[in-house]
CSV table of C-alpha atoms in Angstrom, one decimal:
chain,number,residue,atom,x,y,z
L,146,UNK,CA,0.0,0.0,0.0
L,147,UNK,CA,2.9,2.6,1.3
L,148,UNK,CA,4.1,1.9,-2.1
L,149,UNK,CA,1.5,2.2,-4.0
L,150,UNK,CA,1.1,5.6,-2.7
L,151,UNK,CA,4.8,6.5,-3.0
L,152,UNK,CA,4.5,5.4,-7.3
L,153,UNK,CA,1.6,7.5,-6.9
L,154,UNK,CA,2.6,10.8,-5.2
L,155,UNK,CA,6.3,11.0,-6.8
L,156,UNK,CA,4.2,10.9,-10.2
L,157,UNK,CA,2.2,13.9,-9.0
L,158,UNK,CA,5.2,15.7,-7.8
L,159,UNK,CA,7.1,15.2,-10.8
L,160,UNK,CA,4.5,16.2,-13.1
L,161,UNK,CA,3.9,19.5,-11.4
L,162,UNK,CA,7.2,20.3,-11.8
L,163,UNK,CA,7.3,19.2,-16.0
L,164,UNK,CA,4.0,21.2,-16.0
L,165,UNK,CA,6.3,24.7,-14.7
L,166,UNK,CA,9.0,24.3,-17.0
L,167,UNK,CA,5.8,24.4,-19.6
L,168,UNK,CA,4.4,27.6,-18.6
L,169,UNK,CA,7.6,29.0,-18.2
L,170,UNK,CA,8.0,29.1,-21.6
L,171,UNK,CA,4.3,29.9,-22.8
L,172,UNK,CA,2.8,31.4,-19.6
L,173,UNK,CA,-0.6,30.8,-21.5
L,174,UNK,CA,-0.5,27.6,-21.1
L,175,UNK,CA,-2.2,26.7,-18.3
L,176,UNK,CA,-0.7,24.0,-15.3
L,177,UNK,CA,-3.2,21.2,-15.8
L,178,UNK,CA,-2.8,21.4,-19.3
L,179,UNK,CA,1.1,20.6,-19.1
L,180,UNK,CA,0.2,18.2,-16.0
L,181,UNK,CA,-2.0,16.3,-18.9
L,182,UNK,CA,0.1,16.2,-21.3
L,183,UNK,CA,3.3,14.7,-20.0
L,184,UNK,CA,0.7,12.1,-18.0
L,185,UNK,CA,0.1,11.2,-21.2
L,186,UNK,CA,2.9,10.4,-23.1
L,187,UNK,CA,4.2,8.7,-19.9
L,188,UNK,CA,0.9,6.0,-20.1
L,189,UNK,CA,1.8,5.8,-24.0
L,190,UNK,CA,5.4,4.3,-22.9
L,191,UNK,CA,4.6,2.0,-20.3
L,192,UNK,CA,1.7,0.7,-22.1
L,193,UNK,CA,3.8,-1.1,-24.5
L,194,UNK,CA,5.6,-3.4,-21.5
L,195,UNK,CA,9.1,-3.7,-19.6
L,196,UNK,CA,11.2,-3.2,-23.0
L,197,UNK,CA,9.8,-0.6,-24.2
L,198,UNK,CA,10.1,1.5,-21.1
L,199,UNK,CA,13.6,0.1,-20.8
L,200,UNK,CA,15.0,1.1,-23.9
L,201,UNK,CA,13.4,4.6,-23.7
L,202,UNK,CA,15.4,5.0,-20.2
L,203,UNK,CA,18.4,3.3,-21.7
L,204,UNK,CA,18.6,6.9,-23.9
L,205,UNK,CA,16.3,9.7,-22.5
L,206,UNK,CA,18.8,11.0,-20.1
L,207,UNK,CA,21.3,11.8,-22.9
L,208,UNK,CA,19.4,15.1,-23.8
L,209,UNK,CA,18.8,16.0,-20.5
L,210,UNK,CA,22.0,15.9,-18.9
L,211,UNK,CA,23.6,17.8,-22.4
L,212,UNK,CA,21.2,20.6,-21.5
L,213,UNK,CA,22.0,20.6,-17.5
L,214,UNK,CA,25.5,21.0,-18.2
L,215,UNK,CA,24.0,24.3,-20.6
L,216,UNK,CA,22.4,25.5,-17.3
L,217,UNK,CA,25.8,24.9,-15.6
L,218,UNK,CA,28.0,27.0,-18.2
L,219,UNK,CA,24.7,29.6,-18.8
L,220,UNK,CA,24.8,30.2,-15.0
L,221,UNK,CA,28.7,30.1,-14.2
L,222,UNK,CA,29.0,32.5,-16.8
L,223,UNK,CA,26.6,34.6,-15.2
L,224,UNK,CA,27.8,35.8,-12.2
L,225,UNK,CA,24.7,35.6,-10.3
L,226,UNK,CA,26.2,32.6,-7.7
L,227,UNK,CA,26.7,33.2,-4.3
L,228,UNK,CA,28.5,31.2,-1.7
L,229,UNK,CA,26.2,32.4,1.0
L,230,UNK,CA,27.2,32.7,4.3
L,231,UNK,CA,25.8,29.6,6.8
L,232,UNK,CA,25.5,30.4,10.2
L,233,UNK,CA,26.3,27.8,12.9
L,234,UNK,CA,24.2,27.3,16.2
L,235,UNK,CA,21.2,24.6,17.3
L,236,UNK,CA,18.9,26.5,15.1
L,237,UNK,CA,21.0,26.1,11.7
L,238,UNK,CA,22.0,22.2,12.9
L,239,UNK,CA,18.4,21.4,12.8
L,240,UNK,CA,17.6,22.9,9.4
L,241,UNK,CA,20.2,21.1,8.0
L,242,UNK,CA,18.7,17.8,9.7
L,243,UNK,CA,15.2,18.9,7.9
L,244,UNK,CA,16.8,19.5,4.9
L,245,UNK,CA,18.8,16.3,5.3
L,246,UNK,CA,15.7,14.6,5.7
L,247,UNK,CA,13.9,15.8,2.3
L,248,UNK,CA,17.5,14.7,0.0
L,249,UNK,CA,17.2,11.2,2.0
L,250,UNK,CA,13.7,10.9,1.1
L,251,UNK,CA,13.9,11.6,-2.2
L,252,UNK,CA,17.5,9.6,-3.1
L,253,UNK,CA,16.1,6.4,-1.3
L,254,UNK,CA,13.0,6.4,-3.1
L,255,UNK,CA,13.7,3.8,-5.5
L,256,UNK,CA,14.4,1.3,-2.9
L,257,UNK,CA,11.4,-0.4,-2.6
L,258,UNK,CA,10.5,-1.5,-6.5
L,259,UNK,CA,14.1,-1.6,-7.8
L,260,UNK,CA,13.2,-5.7,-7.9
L,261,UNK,CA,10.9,-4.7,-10.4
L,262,UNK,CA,14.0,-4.4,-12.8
L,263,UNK,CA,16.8,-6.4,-11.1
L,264,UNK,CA,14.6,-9.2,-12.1
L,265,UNK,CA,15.3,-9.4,-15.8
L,266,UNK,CA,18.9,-9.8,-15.1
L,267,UNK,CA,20.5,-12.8,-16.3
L,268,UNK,CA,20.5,-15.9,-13.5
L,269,UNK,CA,24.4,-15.3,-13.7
L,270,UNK,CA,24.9,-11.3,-13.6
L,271,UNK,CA,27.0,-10.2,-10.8
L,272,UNK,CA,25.3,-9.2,-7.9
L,273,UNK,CA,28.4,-6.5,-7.0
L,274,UNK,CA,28.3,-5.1,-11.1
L,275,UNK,CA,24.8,-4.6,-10.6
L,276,UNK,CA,25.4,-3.0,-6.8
L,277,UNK,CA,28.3,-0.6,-8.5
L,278,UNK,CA,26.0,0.4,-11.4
L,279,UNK,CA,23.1,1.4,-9.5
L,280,UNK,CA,24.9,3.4,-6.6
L,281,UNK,CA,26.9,5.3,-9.7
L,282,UNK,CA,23.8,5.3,-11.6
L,283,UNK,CA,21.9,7.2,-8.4
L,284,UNK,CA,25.0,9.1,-6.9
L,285,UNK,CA,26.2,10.9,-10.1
L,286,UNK,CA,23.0,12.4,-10.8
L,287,UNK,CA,21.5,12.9,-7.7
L,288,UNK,CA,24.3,14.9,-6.4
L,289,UNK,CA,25.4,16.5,-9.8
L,290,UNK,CA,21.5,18.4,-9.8
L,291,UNK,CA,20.9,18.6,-6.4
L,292,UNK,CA,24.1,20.7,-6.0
L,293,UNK,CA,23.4,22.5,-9.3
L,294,UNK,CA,19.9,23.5,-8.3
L,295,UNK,CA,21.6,24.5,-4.8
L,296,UNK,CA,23.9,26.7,-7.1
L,297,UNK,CA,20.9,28.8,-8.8
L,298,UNK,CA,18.7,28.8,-5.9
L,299,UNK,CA,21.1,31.2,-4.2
L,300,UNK,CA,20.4,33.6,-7.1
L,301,UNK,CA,17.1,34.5,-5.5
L,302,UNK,CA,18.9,35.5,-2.5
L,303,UNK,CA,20.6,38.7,-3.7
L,304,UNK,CA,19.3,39.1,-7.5
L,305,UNK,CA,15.8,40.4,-7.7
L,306,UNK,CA,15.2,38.8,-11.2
L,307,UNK,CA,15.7,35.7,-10.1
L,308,UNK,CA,14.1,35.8,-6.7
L,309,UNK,CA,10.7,37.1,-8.8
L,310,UNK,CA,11.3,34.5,-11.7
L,311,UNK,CA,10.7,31.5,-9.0
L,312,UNK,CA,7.8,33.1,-6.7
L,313,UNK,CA,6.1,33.6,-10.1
L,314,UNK,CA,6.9,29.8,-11.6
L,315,UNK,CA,8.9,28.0,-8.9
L,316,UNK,CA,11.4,26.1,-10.5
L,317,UNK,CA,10.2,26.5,-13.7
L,318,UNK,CA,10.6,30.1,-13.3
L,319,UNK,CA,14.3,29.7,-12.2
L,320,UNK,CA,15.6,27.9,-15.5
L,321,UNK,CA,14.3,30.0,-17.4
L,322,UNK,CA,16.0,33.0,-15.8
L,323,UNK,CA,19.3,31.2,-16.1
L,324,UNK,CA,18.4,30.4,-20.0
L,325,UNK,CA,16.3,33.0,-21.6
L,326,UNK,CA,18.3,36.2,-21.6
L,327,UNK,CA,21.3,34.2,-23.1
L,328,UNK,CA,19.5,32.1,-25.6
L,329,UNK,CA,16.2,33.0,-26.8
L,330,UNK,CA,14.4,30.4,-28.6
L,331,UNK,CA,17.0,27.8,-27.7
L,332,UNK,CA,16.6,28.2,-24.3
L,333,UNK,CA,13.0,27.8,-24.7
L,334,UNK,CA,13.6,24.4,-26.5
L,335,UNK,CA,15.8,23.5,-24.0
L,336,UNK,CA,13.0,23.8,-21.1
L,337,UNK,CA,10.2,21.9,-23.0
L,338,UNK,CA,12.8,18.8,-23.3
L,339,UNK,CA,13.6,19.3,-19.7
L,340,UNK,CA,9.9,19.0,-19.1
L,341,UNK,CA,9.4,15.9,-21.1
L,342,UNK,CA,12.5,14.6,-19.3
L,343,UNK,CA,9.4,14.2,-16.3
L,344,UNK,CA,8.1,11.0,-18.7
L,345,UNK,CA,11.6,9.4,-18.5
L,346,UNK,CA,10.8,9.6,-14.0
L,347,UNK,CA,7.3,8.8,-14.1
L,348,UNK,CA,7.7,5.9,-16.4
L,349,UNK,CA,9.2,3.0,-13.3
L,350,UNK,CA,6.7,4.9,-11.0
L,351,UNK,CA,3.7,3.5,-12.9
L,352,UNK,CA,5.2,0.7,-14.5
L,353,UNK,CA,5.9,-0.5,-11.0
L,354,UNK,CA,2.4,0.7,-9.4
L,355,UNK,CA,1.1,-2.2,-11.2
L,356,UNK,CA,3.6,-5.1,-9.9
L,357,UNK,CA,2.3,-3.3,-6.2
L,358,UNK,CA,-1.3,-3.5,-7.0
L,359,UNK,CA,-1.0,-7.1,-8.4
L,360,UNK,CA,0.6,-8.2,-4.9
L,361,UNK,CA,-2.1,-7.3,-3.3
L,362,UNK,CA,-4.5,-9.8,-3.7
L,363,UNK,CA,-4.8,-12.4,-6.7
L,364,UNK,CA,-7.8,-10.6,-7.9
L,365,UNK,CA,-6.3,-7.5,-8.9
L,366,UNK,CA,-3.6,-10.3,-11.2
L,367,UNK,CA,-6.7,-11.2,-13.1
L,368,UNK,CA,-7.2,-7.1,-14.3
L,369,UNK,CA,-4.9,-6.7,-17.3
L,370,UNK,CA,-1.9,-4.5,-16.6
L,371,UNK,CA,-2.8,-1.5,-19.2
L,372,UNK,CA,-5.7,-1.1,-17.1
L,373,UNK,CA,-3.7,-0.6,-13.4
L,374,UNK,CA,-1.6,1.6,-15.5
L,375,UNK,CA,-4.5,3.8,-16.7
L,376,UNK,CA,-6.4,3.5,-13.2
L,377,UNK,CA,-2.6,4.6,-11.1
L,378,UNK,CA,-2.6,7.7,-14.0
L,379,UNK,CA,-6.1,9.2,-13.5
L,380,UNK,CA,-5.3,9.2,-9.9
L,381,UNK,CA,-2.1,11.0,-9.8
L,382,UNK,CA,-3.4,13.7,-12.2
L,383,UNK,CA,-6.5,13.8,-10.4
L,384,UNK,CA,-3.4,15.0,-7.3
L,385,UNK,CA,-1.4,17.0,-9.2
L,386,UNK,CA,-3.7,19.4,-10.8
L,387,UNK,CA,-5.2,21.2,-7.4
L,388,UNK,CA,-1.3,20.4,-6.0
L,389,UNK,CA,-0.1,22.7,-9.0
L,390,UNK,CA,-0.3,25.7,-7.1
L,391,UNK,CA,0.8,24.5,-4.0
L,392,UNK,CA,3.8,22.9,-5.2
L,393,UNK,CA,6.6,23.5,-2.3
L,394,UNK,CA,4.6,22.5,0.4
L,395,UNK,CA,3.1,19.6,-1.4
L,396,UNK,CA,7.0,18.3,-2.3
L,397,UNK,CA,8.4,18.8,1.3
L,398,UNK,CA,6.1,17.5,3.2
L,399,UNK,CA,5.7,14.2,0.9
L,400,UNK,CA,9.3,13.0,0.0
L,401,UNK,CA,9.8,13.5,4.3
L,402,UNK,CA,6.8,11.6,4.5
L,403,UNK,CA,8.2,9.0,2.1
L,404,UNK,CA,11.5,8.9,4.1
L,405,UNK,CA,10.2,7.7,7.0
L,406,UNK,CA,8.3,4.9,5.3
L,407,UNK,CA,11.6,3.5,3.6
L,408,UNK,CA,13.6,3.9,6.3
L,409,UNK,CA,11.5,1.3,8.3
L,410,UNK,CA,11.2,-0.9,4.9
L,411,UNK,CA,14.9,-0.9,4.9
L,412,UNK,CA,15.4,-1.2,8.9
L,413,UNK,CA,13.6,-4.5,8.0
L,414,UNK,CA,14.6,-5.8,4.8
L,415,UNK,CA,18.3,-5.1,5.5
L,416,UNK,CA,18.6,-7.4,8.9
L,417,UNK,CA,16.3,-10.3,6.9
L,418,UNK,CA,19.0,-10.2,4.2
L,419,UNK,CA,21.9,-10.1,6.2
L,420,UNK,CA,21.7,-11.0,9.7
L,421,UNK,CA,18.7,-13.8,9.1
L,422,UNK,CA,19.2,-14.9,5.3
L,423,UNK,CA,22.8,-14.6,5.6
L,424,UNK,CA,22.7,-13.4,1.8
L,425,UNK,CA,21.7,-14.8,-1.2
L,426,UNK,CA,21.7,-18.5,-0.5
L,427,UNK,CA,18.8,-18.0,2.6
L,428,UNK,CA,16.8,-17.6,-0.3
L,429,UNK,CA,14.3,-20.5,-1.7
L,430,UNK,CA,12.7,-18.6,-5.2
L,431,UNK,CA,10.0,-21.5,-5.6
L,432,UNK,CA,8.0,-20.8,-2.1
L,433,UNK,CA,7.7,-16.8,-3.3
L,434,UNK,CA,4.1,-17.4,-3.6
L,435,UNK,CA,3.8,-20.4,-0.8
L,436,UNK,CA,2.5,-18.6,2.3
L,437,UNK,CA,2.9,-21.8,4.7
L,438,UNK,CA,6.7,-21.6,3.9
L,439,UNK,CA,7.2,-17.8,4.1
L,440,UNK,CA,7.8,-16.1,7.5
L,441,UNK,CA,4.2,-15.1,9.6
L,442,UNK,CA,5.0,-11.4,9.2
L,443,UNK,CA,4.5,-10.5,12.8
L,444,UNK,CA,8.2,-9.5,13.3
L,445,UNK,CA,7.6,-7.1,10.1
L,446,UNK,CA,4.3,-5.4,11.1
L,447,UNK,CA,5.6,-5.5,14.9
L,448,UNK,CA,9.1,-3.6,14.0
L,449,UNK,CA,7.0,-1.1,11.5
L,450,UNK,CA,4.7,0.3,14.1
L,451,UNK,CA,7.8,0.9,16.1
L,452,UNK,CA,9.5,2.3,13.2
L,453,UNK,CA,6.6,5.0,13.0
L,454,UNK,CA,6.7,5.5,16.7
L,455,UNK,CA,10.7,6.4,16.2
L,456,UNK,CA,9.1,8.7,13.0
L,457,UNK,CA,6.6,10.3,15.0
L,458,UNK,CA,8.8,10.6,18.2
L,459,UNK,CA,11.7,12.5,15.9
L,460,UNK,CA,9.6,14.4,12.9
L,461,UNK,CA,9.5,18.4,12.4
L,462,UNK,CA,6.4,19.2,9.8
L,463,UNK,CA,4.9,22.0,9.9
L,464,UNK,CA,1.5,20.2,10.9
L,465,UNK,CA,3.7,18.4,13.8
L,466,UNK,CA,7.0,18.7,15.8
L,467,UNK,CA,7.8,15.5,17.4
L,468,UNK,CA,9.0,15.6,21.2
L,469,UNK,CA,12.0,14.6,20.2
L,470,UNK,CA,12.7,16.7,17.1
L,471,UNK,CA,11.6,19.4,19.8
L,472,UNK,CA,15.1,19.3,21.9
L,473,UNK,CA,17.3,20.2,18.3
L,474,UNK,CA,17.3,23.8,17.0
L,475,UNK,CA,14.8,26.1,17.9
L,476,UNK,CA,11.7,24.8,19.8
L,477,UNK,CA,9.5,26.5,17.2
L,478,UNK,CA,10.4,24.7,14.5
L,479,UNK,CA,12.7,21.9,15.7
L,480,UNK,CA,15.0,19.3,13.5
L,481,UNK,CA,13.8,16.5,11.5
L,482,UNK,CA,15.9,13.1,12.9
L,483,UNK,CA,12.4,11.5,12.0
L,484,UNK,CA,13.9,9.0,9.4
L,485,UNK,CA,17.0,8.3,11.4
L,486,UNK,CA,15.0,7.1,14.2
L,487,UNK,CA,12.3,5.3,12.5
L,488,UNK,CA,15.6,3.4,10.7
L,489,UNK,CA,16.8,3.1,14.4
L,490,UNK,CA,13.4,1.5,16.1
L,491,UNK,CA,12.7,-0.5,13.1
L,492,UNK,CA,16.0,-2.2,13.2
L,493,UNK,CA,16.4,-3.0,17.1
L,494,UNK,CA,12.9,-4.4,17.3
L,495,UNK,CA,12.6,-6.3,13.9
L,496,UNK,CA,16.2,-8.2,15.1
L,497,UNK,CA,14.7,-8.2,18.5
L,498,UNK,CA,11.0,-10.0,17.1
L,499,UNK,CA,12.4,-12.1,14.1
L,500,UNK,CA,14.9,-14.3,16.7
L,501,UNK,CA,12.0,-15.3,18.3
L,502,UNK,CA,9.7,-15.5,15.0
L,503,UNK,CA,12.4,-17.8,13.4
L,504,UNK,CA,12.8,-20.0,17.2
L,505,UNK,CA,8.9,-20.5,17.3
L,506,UNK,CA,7.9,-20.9,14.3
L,507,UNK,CA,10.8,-21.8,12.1
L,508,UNK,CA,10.6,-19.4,9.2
């Protein structure tokens, strides 16, 4: 269900922003328009199955990172950058935990469908290849536009232009202040293939909602695929089209939200695979689907209410400040350590539960 909701909600929050980099080029074109429209193309793609959605990621980054590194040289050559000052005290330590907490959310996100793909490897792929490809595959990009969008953003600090350019169009608004004035038309074309970039994120996000919907229950196997697809992109339109306008506090508080959920599925699935499984060879593939042979679950659900307790106890939204997440920074807005504790509870308890699961029962 969690993620369901996650293939869900990263759709929406992708879109939204594909839908800005729109309207910053033709500001007549209204959000839910560009929201529709990228929604679409991205059904189109994962309707046709697994290859077709693999080769189109195999080559739709190409363009996308050509024009980033444009956006690097447009902005170096600017000017406008500026190493702002950071303050140190308990007030700047816990917004760097909160902020911490949203680039944790958002890096980890892929970890609980990435079997979705691993799964057409070949029997005999190595398992550390695949391990190094995916880590450079996340950490290269991740950190190249996460720092480069830290670059800009600092623009709206002491240049006007720029400050206007994202309250008018977010992050939209942004690119194009750092590509318009230099290139004209070519900047434009450069933001519309930036905003179709969005099909190339959304594509394993509902090409995966299916597998997650089929697990469910065998009735939901018997509903062709296409269909989930169709159903999983009516709904996250359905969310992004009233979250257009409301984009910053719709991102934040969902990839935190997010975060805490994967950091109890991975305080679980990491101590099953290592500690319990003892790798690989723990594993028997034939009894996937053979619920007498498969562990009861109660060590799982037992360590993932504690896992929100720890989330709960340690989380700074602006709809709640956990007791804990209280004591860091100032008391008015606290530090998010939500994540780290859910992680920490999850882990203690699921070890703690699963030695006695695997004693009593005997899987």
């Amino acid at each position: 269900v969690f993620n369901c909701l996650a293939c869900l909600g990263w759709s929406a929050v992708n879109v939204i922003v594909g839908a800005q980099l729109i309207r910053a080029v033709n500001g007549n074109v209204p959000g839910y328009a560009g929201i529709i429209i990228i929604s679409a193309c991205t059904f189109i793609i994962t309707l046709f199955g697994y290859k077709v959605v693999h080769t189109y990621e195999f080559y739709s980054w190409i363009p996308c990172f050509i024009i980033f590194l444009i956006v690097l040289g447009e902005f170096a050559h600017s000017g406008k950058f500026s190493n702002l000052p950071m303050n140190v005290g308990s007030s700047e330590a816990g917004s760097v935990l909160s902020f911490a907490a949203s680039v944790f959310g958002f890096a980890t996100g892929w970890t609980s469908y990435a079997s979705d793909y691993t799964c057409y490897q070949p029997v005999g792929a190595s398992r550390v290849r695949i391990y190094l490809w995916v880590m450079a595959g996340l950490m290269f990009p991740l950190c190249f536009t996460e720092m480069l969008g830290l670059a800009i953003a600092t623009a709206t600090i002491t240049d006007p232009a720029y400050a206007t350019a994202y309250q008018d169009n977010a992050v939209g608004g942004l690119l194009a202040a750092v590509l318009f004035p230099p290139l004209g038309t070519f900047g434009k074309f450069c933001l519309v293939v930036l905003a179709l970039s969005i099909i190339g994120n959304n594509c394993p996000n509902i090409y995966s909602l299916t597998f997650s919907l089929q697990i469910l229950t065998h009735y939901a196997q018997k509903v062709p695929r296409f269909l989930w697809t169709l159903i999983g992109t009516i709904i996250y339109v359905a969310v992004a089209i009233p979250g257009y306008s409301h984009f910053e506090s719709v991102l934040e508080n969902f990839m935190l939200i997010i975060g805490y959920w994967l950091a109890i599925y991975e305080s679980i699935s990491l101590p099953e695979h290592f500690i319990f499984k003892k790798g690989t060879a723990g594993y028997t593939p034939e009894d996937y689907d053979k619920p007498s042979k498969l562990p009861p679950s109660i060590a799982a659900l037992g360590a993932f209410c504690f896992g929100v307790f720890g989330a709960v106890m340690g989380m700074s939204q602006i709809w709640f400040i956990g007791p804990i997440g209280k004591l860091i920074g100032n008391p008015a807005y606290g530090g998010d350590i939500g994540f780290e504790l859910a992680f920490g509870f999850g882990f203690v308890s699921y070890c703690t539960f699963r030695y006695f699961e695997l004693k009593h029962f005997g899987r």
